[in-house]
Amino acid sequence: MLRVNGTRVGRILIDTGSSTDVIYYETLKKLHLHDQPLKPMTTPLTGFTGDQLMPMGIIDLPVTFGESPRDVVSRVSFIVINTPSPYNIILGRKALNDIGAIASTPHLKVKFPTRNGVGTLRGEQQVARVCYQASIPKQVAQIEHVGEPSKPYDQAEDILLHNPTRQAGGPMEDTEEVDMGDVKITKMGTVLPKEDRDLVRACLLSNRDIFACEGEAMPGIDRAIAEHQIATKQGMKPVTQKKRKQNWKKRKAIKAEVEKLLKIDVIREVKYPQWLANPVLVTKSNGQWRMCIDYTDLNKACPKTPFPLPSIDAMVDSTAEFKYLSFMDAYSGYNQIRMSPADEEKTSFVTEEGLYCYKVMPFGLKNAGAEYQRMVSKVFKEELGEIMEAYIDDMVVKCCTGPEHVSHLEKVFSKMRQVGMRLNPKKSFFCLSSGKFLGFIISERGIEAHPDKCQAVVNLKSPKSIKEVQGLTGRIAALSRFVSQSAMLCKPFFDVIKKKTQEFVWGPECQEAFEKIKEYLSTPPIISRPVKGEPLYLYISTNDDAISAALVREEEGIQKPVYFISRILRDAETRYPMIEKSAFAIVTAARKLRPYFQAHSIRVVTNMPLRKALGQFNVAGRLLKWAIELSEFDISYLSRTAYKSQALADFIVQGTSGSFTPVEAVWEVYVDGASSGKGTGLGVEIINPEGDRFKYALQVKFNPSHNVAEYEAFIAGLQLVAATGAKSIKVEQLIGGFDSVTIEHVPRGQNETADALSKLAKSGLDKERPITVLEIHSPSIELPEPTVFQLHHEEEWYSPIWLYLAEGILPQDKNLARKIKRWSLEFTIIEDELCKKGYHHPWLTCVGKAKAAELLKETHQGICGSHQGPRTLGKRIMRQGYYWPTLRKDAEDLVRRCAQCQFHARIDHKPPNKLKPITSPWPFDIWGMDILEPFPQAKGNLKFIVVAVEYFTKWIEVKALSLITSQKITDFLEHHIVYRYGIPHTIITDNGRQFTGTPFKNYYRGLGIEINFASVCHPQSNGLAEVSNRTILEGLKKKIEGTKNTWPEYLSEVVWAYNTTPRSATERSPYALVYGMEAVIPMEIVHPTVRTISYSTQRNAERRIKEIEMIHELREEASARQAEYQRKMRKAFDKKVTPRHYQPGDWVLRKAAAAGKHIGKLDPAWDGPFEIVKSAGERAFHLKDAQGKTLANSWNPSDLRKFYP
């Protein structure tokens, strides 16, 4: 047995004498393929006896020979005939030759090669005899062994040991050669009528001059038409690639190619090119070498040309469904355009024989494709879109009749001859009914997926890695136009790709999706092209993870697909409501298929209420944005009824979400109740989906109020619709029995029938009319005894206005009365509601204090709230149609006190206090200390630097350390500061443990040194130390040239440079302010100055004494300059200050980052709240948390924010 289209089929005749493969129409019916479109065939079949039979057409089906793992899948073109036969299929030489099969009559076997060994088909002698006997009287035999589809096969690439492949770009039908002499041989089809083929043959022979011979020089395109220039970006330097090594085979191939190109005058030799590239050899499909040039560097330097390439989809659409097609390929197309002489040497390349450059446009240049397309568009300006299509060097001439096709070819050939274009006879095919174009199969039937691309997926084995899954999704993406629900089918594959960091797992869900894809692509649908002006239909489908759409056209009552699109939903899109997902599917289709939406009216077929959602502009949010986006197209909406195409039925059934329920037919119920002294009556009119009307008048035998009468009418209407089983139930139970209930208040004019029925029932007359009259003896709902509560009534803000408008009552205060009169001009009463005139809304409903608080809270943090700011919150409430006079103030107060808004508030980077620079009255009085860390580990395990900077002179002391313990810092303070410069008055440090440890604490306390700790995460408290750290770090970066662990060797140099360089604040170097003179630096030794040339020990001693005596004046000048510098800095800083004042007892929030917490994307920026316990100076506070625990260290106001409970 064989499997045809995935189904096992028996009774197959192997006929090695037949040149064709035949399938009977009855077999197609059993396979449910009889409604598939067939390729036309006008040639009759001729039997051995000369009898002729006209076939119905040709159909391509996948056939599996053998059983896994020794099986072969081949696509067979069957000729369909409608005649009685005991056989289901006849396999002839073509199908057997395609798989390399050998049939043995004595052994009743057919054997063929596979990658896993030799596959075998065994004949059944008994069945063969039965079929033979049945064929003698020519009686119709039953088709047997057509069963359920078998499990999909997954022997991916195990097709053939020697798999002959069709030449890329070749025809999809039999061809015959056309010999034009001079070794010029092209091909033409054999399917179309002979008289038309003869006309085309004569046309080709008369235009043989436009076909090029291999190895001959071509005239090239006229330079006036096209000449390629290479523009490079400004400032790009030419790149000369070094010559790459090649093996002897490649060197030989390069040499032969260079000799050939020199012979036909395509390249020339150069001597000193600025740009130079290497040749690269790639293998052709026939196993020969193709030489290309690696222009990677040149292409990087070239800007992309803006000339657009045609739309592939539009081009394929305009080519399909033509009867006559001729496919033409330019001979070395790019090489027919000449290079600009000034740019020829930019194409230079290096070989063993020398340096060469192209005189024509070579392959591999960045803008070569656009240049060729520009030339084609210019030459065939009048023909493109009418009689031919061209995408770069792929051209096709199309027509519906033979003579007209010849006329079109003559016109195209004439244009080619005028500009000097030449065709490749080997790759050009004429007078075909179908062929490959831009990766698709086009024919009179429509557009088909390339069988090689489909077969590549069908033959794949289950992926074993992420890379193979990515390859699978890439192949499917190339066929997405033909694949219904591609994103939904591929969802398991995308989930696997997302888990890159995890172990690769190919689960059952992935395998099931893989099998579905392979089964689908074994018989992909044929795509139709739309006709100008006809309406197109859009079917949409959604589920939790993806949206899909199918664009179809209708022809003679049959709907044919035009395009399938599909898209995975991302992040927030998966949480859209179902109606928004459906709308999003339309928007996605409109963006992807914009040319179709612009050229045709689109009818969206759906059961979702999208007409109301997208057809009006009174919606909000993304629906409004989509409605505006779609308003430019002619879109209408139809209710989904019947499915007219199996492909569309599959699309809709597969894509329907489990949560989607079609809208059922709606019953309309009109009710009214009337109560007076004469009695109470109810009127109910029911209209079913078919439009039948049922009228009921109900007499109420108890005495209800008017409102109760209205409720009884509503309940009675629901009970009558429920019809069966519902006798005495409450309203909630009644509504629960329906899938959907819509209650709409209509004007009395639209409810006349129910109104008249209620009056009829109230009067108790005329029961003989064809109106059903019923009686109600007790209320439908038993109400409990009313309980009276005494309520405290608080007068609302609008009460005086209401009293004036409703009853004309004004306050006794004349001024207030005048104010109410003026104010009331903006108000009116509508349906017992006070309303105010608005600018963005016709009338704003006035609300009181309690309802205002509820509206604010719901709008700010309810289901539709997103914690907007007070201004946005107030605008949104007013746009929704509500008003009260303190709306802005109430919104500000609510937002200010909202906990979520406070914890997630933006961080204000403006300083809260004015700048207060630290000033030192005398040298070595105030020092700042800090740690620089960590550095690359150096010799002696050195990784840290302790830095001390003196605030008056800016003098720096440093030391490299391996550890930064409290004892190490104490030793540094003792030996580098105290022993050298005396005991300081104050030291400023951060809150590091090395500065708060016991050894350091005991030392500074013993010497009476005052320690000021900077606030947490506020380095400005010790700003000079931070600036010094930055200077040291930058100096080390620039000094180090070799390995980074040599930084201690340069530390002294950097510090020495800092101490001998004048500072901006004092205009003196730290060295001069410490020692009273400038230091002698190495530059003065290399290039002597006056003081080094005329050096004298006695004179130097006298000068030093004078400088030391004048050092006090020098320091006073520096102090004055520093004060002026700090004044300017303070003036600039204070302009940015936004004052924030805190005092003990205030509740504040603290920056979460300042507390050392990791802040994620969705984490709050603030934590707390904390209470201020006391102030630590003017600019720092001590805090305690809500449990009363005091926090360590002090906190600067810039890291705090006031909290409103």
PDB file of N, CA and C in Angstrom, residues 1081-1136:
ATOM      1  N   ILE A1081      60.011  70.937  40.093  1.00  0.00           N
ATOM      2  CA  ILE A1081      59.501  69.745  39.432  1.00  0.00           C
ATOM      3  C   ILE A1081      60.486  69.297  38.362  1.00  0.00           C
ATOM      4  N   PRO A1082      60.406  68.039  37.877  1.00  0.00           N
ATOM      5  CA  PRO A1082      61.393  67.534  36.913  1.00  0.00           C
ATOM      6  C   PRO A1082      61.533  68.383  35.656  1.00  0.00           C
ATOM      7  N   MET A1083      60.484  69.057  35.234  1.00  0.00           N
ATOM      8  CA  MET A1083      60.559  69.864  34.023  1.00  0.00           C
ATOM      9  C   MET A1083      61.590  70.977  34.153  1.00  0.00           C
ATOM     10  N   GLU A1084      61.769  71.496  35.378  1.00  0.00           N
ATOM     11  CA  GLU A1084      62.742  72.570  35.581  1.00  0.00           C
ATOM     12  C   GLU A1084      64.169  72.048  35.517  1.00  0.00           C
ATOM     13  N   ILE A1085      64.391  70.783  35.668  1.00  0.00           N
ATOM     14  CA  ILE A1085      65.715  70.196  35.535  1.00  0.00           C
ATOM     15  C   ILE A1085      66.039  69.983  34.058  1.00  0.00           C
ATOM     16  N   VAL A1086      65.046  69.506  33.312  1.00  0.00           N
ATOM     17  CA  VAL A1086      65.247  69.268  31.875  1.00  0.00           C
ATOM     18  C   VAL A1086      65.381  70.602  31.137  1.00  0.00           C
ATOM     19  N   HIS A1087      64.484  71.522  31.448  1.00  0.00           N
ATOM     20  CA  HIS A1087      64.515  72.859  30.850  1.00  0.00           C
ATOM     21  C   HIS A1087      64.694  73.866  31.984  1.00  0.00           C
ATOM     22  N   PRO A1088      65.908  74.191  32.328  1.00  0.00           N
ATOM     23  CA  PRO A1088      66.194  75.017  33.535  1.00  0.00           C
ATOM     24  C   PRO A1088      65.463  76.353  33.495  1.00  0.00           C
ATOM     25  N   THR A1089      65.017  76.781  34.702  1.00  0.00           N
ATOM     26  CA  THR A1089      64.411  78.097  34.889  1.00  0.00           C
ATOM     27  C   THR A1089      65.404  79.002  35.593  1.00  0.00           C
ATOM     28  N   VAL A1090      65.006  80.234  35.874  1.00  0.00           N
ATOM     29  CA  VAL A1090      65.914  81.213  36.491  1.00  0.00           C
ATOM     30  C   VAL A1090      66.396  80.732  37.848  1.00  0.00           C
ATOM     31  N   ARG A1091      65.429  80.160  38.639  1.00  0.00           N
ATOM     32  CA  ARG A1091      65.822  79.784  39.997  1.00  0.00           C
ATOM     33  C   ARG A1091      66.723  78.554  40.033  1.00  0.00           C
ATOM     34  N   THR A1092      66.686  77.729  38.974  1.00  0.00           N
ATOM     35  CA  THR A1092      67.594  76.587  38.949  1.00  0.00           C
ATOM     36  C   THR A1092      68.937  76.948  38.318  1.00  0.00           C
ATOM     37  N   ILE A1093      68.925  77.901  37.358  1.00  0.00           N
ATOM     38  CA  ILE A1093      70.190  78.303  36.712  1.00  0.00           C
ATOM     39  C   ILE A1093      71.070  79.100  37.686  1.00  0.00           C
ATOM     40  N   SER A1094      70.453  80.069  38.400  1.00  0.00           N
ATOM     41  CA  SER A1094      71.215  80.945  39.303  1.00  0.00           C
ATOM     42  C   SER A1094      71.118  80.478  40.746  1.00  0.00           C
ATOM     43  N   TYR A1095      71.114  79.191  40.938  1.00  0.00           N
ATOM     44  CA  TYR A1095      70.967  78.654  42.283  1.00  0.00           C
ATOM     45  C   TYR A1095      72.216  78.943  43.120  1.00  0.00           C
ATOM     46  N   SER A1096      71.936  79.433  44.356  1.00  0.00           N
ATOM     47  CA  SER A1096      72.999  79.665  45.337  1.00  0.00           C
ATOM     48  C   SER A1096      72.458  79.269  46.689  1.00  0.00           C
ATOM     49  N   THR A1097      73.256  78.511  47.450  1.00  0.00           N
ATOM     50  CA  THR A1097      72.783  78.026  48.755  1.00  0.00           C
ATOM     51  C   THR A1097      72.452  79.174  49.675  1.00  0.00           C
ATOM     52  N   GLN A1098      73.309  80.190  49.749  1.00  0.00           N
ATOM     53  CA  GLN A1098      73.070  81.317  50.655  1.00  0.00           C
ATOM     54  C   GLN A1098      71.847  82.113  50.197  1.00  0.00           C
ATOM     55  N   ARG A1099      71.810  82.392  48.888  1.00  0.00           N
ATOM     56  CA  ARG A1099      70.685  83.175  48.372  1.00  0.00           C
ATOM     57  C   ARG A1099      69.378  82.400  48.513  1.00  0.00           C
ATOM     58  N   ASN A1100      69.421  81.097  48.337  1.00  0.00           N
ATOM     59  CA  ASN A1100      68.222  80.267  48.486  1.00  0.00           C
ATOM     60  C   ASN A1100      67.724  80.271  49.924  1.00  0.00           C
ATOM     61  N   ALA A1101      68.687  80.232  50.913  1.00  0.00           N
ATOM     62  CA  ALA A1101      68.288  80.254  52.324  1.00  0.00           C
ATOM     63  C   ALA A1101      67.634  81.577  52.680  1.00  0.00           C
ATOM     64  N   GLU A1102      68.190  82.664  52.167  1.00  0.00           N
ATOM     65  CA  GLU A1102      67.606  83.983  52.448  1.00  0.00           C
ATOM     66  C   GLU A1102      66.206  84.093  51.836  1.00  0.00           C
ATOM     67  N   ARG A1103      66.082  83.577  50.624  1.00  0.00           N
ATOM     68  CA  ARG A1103      64.768  83.638  49.957  1.00  0.00           C
ATOM     69  C   ARG A1103      63.729  82.795  50.676  1.00  0.00           C
ATOM     70  N   ARG A1104      64.149  81.640  51.180  1.00  0.00           N
ATOM     71  CA  ARG A1104      63.199  80.765  51.885  1.00  0.00           C
ATOM     72  C   ARG A1104      62.698  81.421  53.151  1.00  0.00           C
ATOM     73  N   ILE A1105      63.611  82.165  53.864  1.00  0.00           N
ATOM     74  CA  ILE A1105      63.205  82.851  55.091  1.00  0.00           C
ATOM     75  C   ILE A1105      62.160  83.904  54.772  1.00  0.00           C
ATOM     76  N   LYS A1106      62.369  84.665  53.674  1.00  0.00           N
ATOM     77  CA  LYS A1106      61.398  85.687  53.296  1.00  0.00           C
ATOM     78  C   LYS A1106      60.052  85.040  52.927  1.00  0.00           C
ATOM     79  N   GLU A1107      60.089  83.909  52.192  1.00  0.00           N
ATOM     80  CA  GLU A1107      58.841  83.248  51.796  1.00  0.00           C
ATOM     81  C   GLU A1107      58.083  82.728  53.008  1.00  0.00           C
ATOM     82  N   ILE A1108      58.837  82.198  53.998  1.00  0.00           N
ATOM     83  CA  ILE A1108      58.158  81.686  55.196  1.00  0.00           C
ATOM     84  C   ILE A1108      57.540  82.840  55.974  1.00  0.00           C
ATOM     85  N   GLU A1109      58.218  83.993  55.997  1.00  0.00           N
ATOM     86  CA  GLU A1109      57.658  85.156  56.684  1.00  0.00           C
ATOM     87  C   GLU A1109      56.411  85.659  55.973  1.00  0.00           C
ATOM     88  N   MET A1110      56.350  85.497  54.640  1.00  0.00           N
ATOM     89  CA  MET A1110      55.215  85.964  53.859  1.00  0.00           C
ATOM     90  C   MET A1110      54.116  84.914  53.684  1.00  0.00           C
ATOM     91  N   ILE A1111      54.307  83.700  54.245  1.00  0.00           N
ATOM     92  CA  ILE A1111      53.329  82.625  54.010  1.00  0.00           C
ATOM     93  C   ILE A1111      51.953  82.959  54.568  1.00  0.00           C
ATOM     94  N   HIS A1112      51.942  83.737  55.694  1.00  0.00           N
ATOM     95  CA  HIS A1112      50.664  84.119  56.282  1.00  0.00           C
ATOM     96  C   HIS A1112      49.849  84.947  55.294  1.00  0.00           C
ATOM     97  N   GLU A1113      50.510  85.914  54.624  1.00  0.00           N
ATOM     98  CA  GLU A1113      49.825  86.738  53.639  1.00  0.00           C
ATOM     99  C   GLU A1113      49.356  85.894  52.457  1.00  0.00           C
ATOM    100  N   LEU A1114      50.214  84.937  52.041  1.00  0.00           N
ATOM    101  CA  LEU A1114      49.851  84.044  50.934  1.00  0.00           C
ATOM    102  C   LEU A1114      48.584  83.259  51.261  1.00  0.00           C
ATOM    103  N   ARG A1115      48.494  82.773  52.487  1.00  0.00           N
ATOM    104  CA  ARG A1115      47.324  81.980  52.894  1.00  0.00           C
ATOM    105  C   ARG A1115      46.075  82.845  53.021  1.00  0.00           C
ATOM    106  N   GLU A1116      46.254  84.106  53.472  1.00  0.00           N
ATOM    107  CA  GLU A1116      45.109  84.990  53.565  1.00  0.00           C
ATOM    108  C   GLU A1116      44.526  85.277  52.171  1.00  0.00           C
ATOM    109  N   GLU A1117      45.433  85.506  51.213  1.00  0.00           N
ATOM    110  CA  GLU A1117      44.965  85.719  49.840  1.00  0.00           C
ATOM    111  C   GLU A1117      44.212  84.486  49.325  1.00  0.00           C
ATOM    112  N   ALA A1118      44.773  83.292  49.586  1.00  0.00           N
ATOM    113  CA  ALA A1118      44.106  82.059  49.157  1.00  0.00           C
ATOM    114  C   ALA A1118      42.756  81.907  49.821  1.00  0.00           C
ATOM    115  N   SER A1119      42.665  82.283  51.115  1.00  0.00           N
ATOM    116  CA  SER A1119      41.388  82.187  51.830  1.00  0.00           C
ATOM    117  C   SER A1119      40.357  83.126  51.224  1.00  0.00           C
ATOM    118  N   ALA A1120      40.785  84.335  50.828  1.00  0.00           N
ATOM    119  CA  ALA A1120      39.857  85.282  50.217  1.00  0.00           C
ATOM    120  C   ALA A1120      39.372  84.777  48.856  1.00  0.00           C
ATOM    121  N   ARG A1121      40.312  84.246  48.071  1.00  0.00           N
ATOM    122  CA  ARG A1121      39.925  83.702  46.764  1.00  0.00           C
ATOM    123  C   ARG A1121      38.953  82.529  46.934  1.00  0.00           C
ATOM    124  N   GLN A1122      39.221  81.677  47.922  1.00  0.00           N
ATOM    125  CA  GLN A1122      38.353  80.519  48.157  1.00  0.00           C
ATOM    126  C   GLN A1122      36.966  80.957  48.575  1.00  0.00           C
ATOM    127  N   ALA A1123      36.876  82.011  49.402  1.00  0.00           N
ATOM    128  CA  ALA A1123      35.573  82.519  49.823  1.00  0.00           C
ATOM    129  C   ALA A1123      34.775  83.040  48.627  1.00  0.00           C
ATOM    130  N   GLU A1124      35.471  83.765  47.726  1.00  0.00           N
ATOM    131  CA  GLU A1124      34.801  84.278  46.536  1.00  0.00           C
ATOM    132  C   GLU A1124      34.361  83.132  45.614  1.00  0.00           C
ATOM    133  N   TYR A1125      35.188  82.102  45.462  1.00  0.00           N
ATOM    134  CA  TYR A1125      34.849  80.932  44.649  1.00  0.00           C
ATOM    135  C   TYR A1125      33.613  80.215  45.201  1.00  0.00           C
ATOM    136  N   GLN A1126      33.589  80.071  46.550  1.00  0.00           N
ATOM    137  CA  GLN A1126      32.439  79.399  47.172  1.00  0.00           C
ATOM    138  C   GLN A1126      31.178  80.237  47.058  1.00  0.00           C
ATOM    139  N   ARG A1127      31.338  81.569  47.053  1.00  0.00           N
ATOM    140  CA  ARG A1127      30.166  82.436  46.902  1.00  0.00           C
ATOM    141  C   ARG A1127      29.524  82.243  45.528  1.00  0.00           C
ATOM    142  N   LYS A1128      30.349  82.207  44.484  1.00  0.00           N
ATOM    143  CA  LYS A1128      29.812  81.993  43.131  1.00  0.00           C
ATOM    144  C   LYS A1128      29.175  80.617  43.004  1.00  0.00           C
ATOM    145  N   MET A1129      29.846  79.622  43.598  1.00  0.00           N
ATOM    146  CA  MET A1129      29.303  78.264  43.517  1.00  0.00           C
ATOM    147  C   MET A1129      27.977  78.177  44.267  1.00  0.00           C
ATOM    148  N   ARG A1130      27.902  78.835  45.435  1.00  0.00           N
ATOM    149  CA  ARG A1130      26.672  78.810  46.225  1.00  0.00           C
ATOM    150  C   ARG A1130      25.543  79.520  45.489  1.00  0.00           C
ATOM    151  N   LYS A1131      25.852  80.607  44.782  1.00  0.00           N
ATOM    152  CA  LYS A1131      24.836  81.360  44.057  1.00  0.00           C
ATOM    153  C   LYS A1131      24.228  80.505  42.930  1.00  0.00           C
ATOM    154  N   ALA A1132      25.097  79.796  42.194  1.00  0.00           N
ATOM    155  CA  ALA A1132      24.596  78.930  41.111  1.00  0.00           C
ATOM    156  C   ALA A1132      23.811  77.757  41.666  1.00  0.00           C
ATOM    157  N   PHE A1133      24.270  77.196  42.784  1.00  0.00           N
ATOM    158  CA  PHE A1133      23.602  76.026  43.361  1.00  0.00           C
ATOM    159  C   PHE A1133      22.234  76.385  43.923  1.00  0.00           C
ATOM    160  N   ASP A1134      22.155  77.527  44.595  1.00  0.00           N
ATOM    161  CA  ASP A1134      20.913  77.882  45.288  1.00  0.00           C
ATOM    162  C   ASP A1134      19.766  78.160  44.331  1.00  0.00           C
ATOM    163  N   LYS A1135      20.080  78.417  43.038  1.00  0.00           N
ATOM    164  CA  LYS A1135      19.008  78.623  42.061  1.00  0.00           C
ATOM    165  C   LYS A1135      18.200  77.349  41.839  1.00  0.00           C
ATOM    166  N   LYS A1136      18.792  76.190  42.098  1.00  0.00           N
ATOM    167  CA  LYS A1136      18.121  74.913  41.840  1.00  0.00           C
ATOM    168  C   LYS A1136      17.355  74.403  43.049  1.00  0.00           C
TER     169      LYS A1136
END
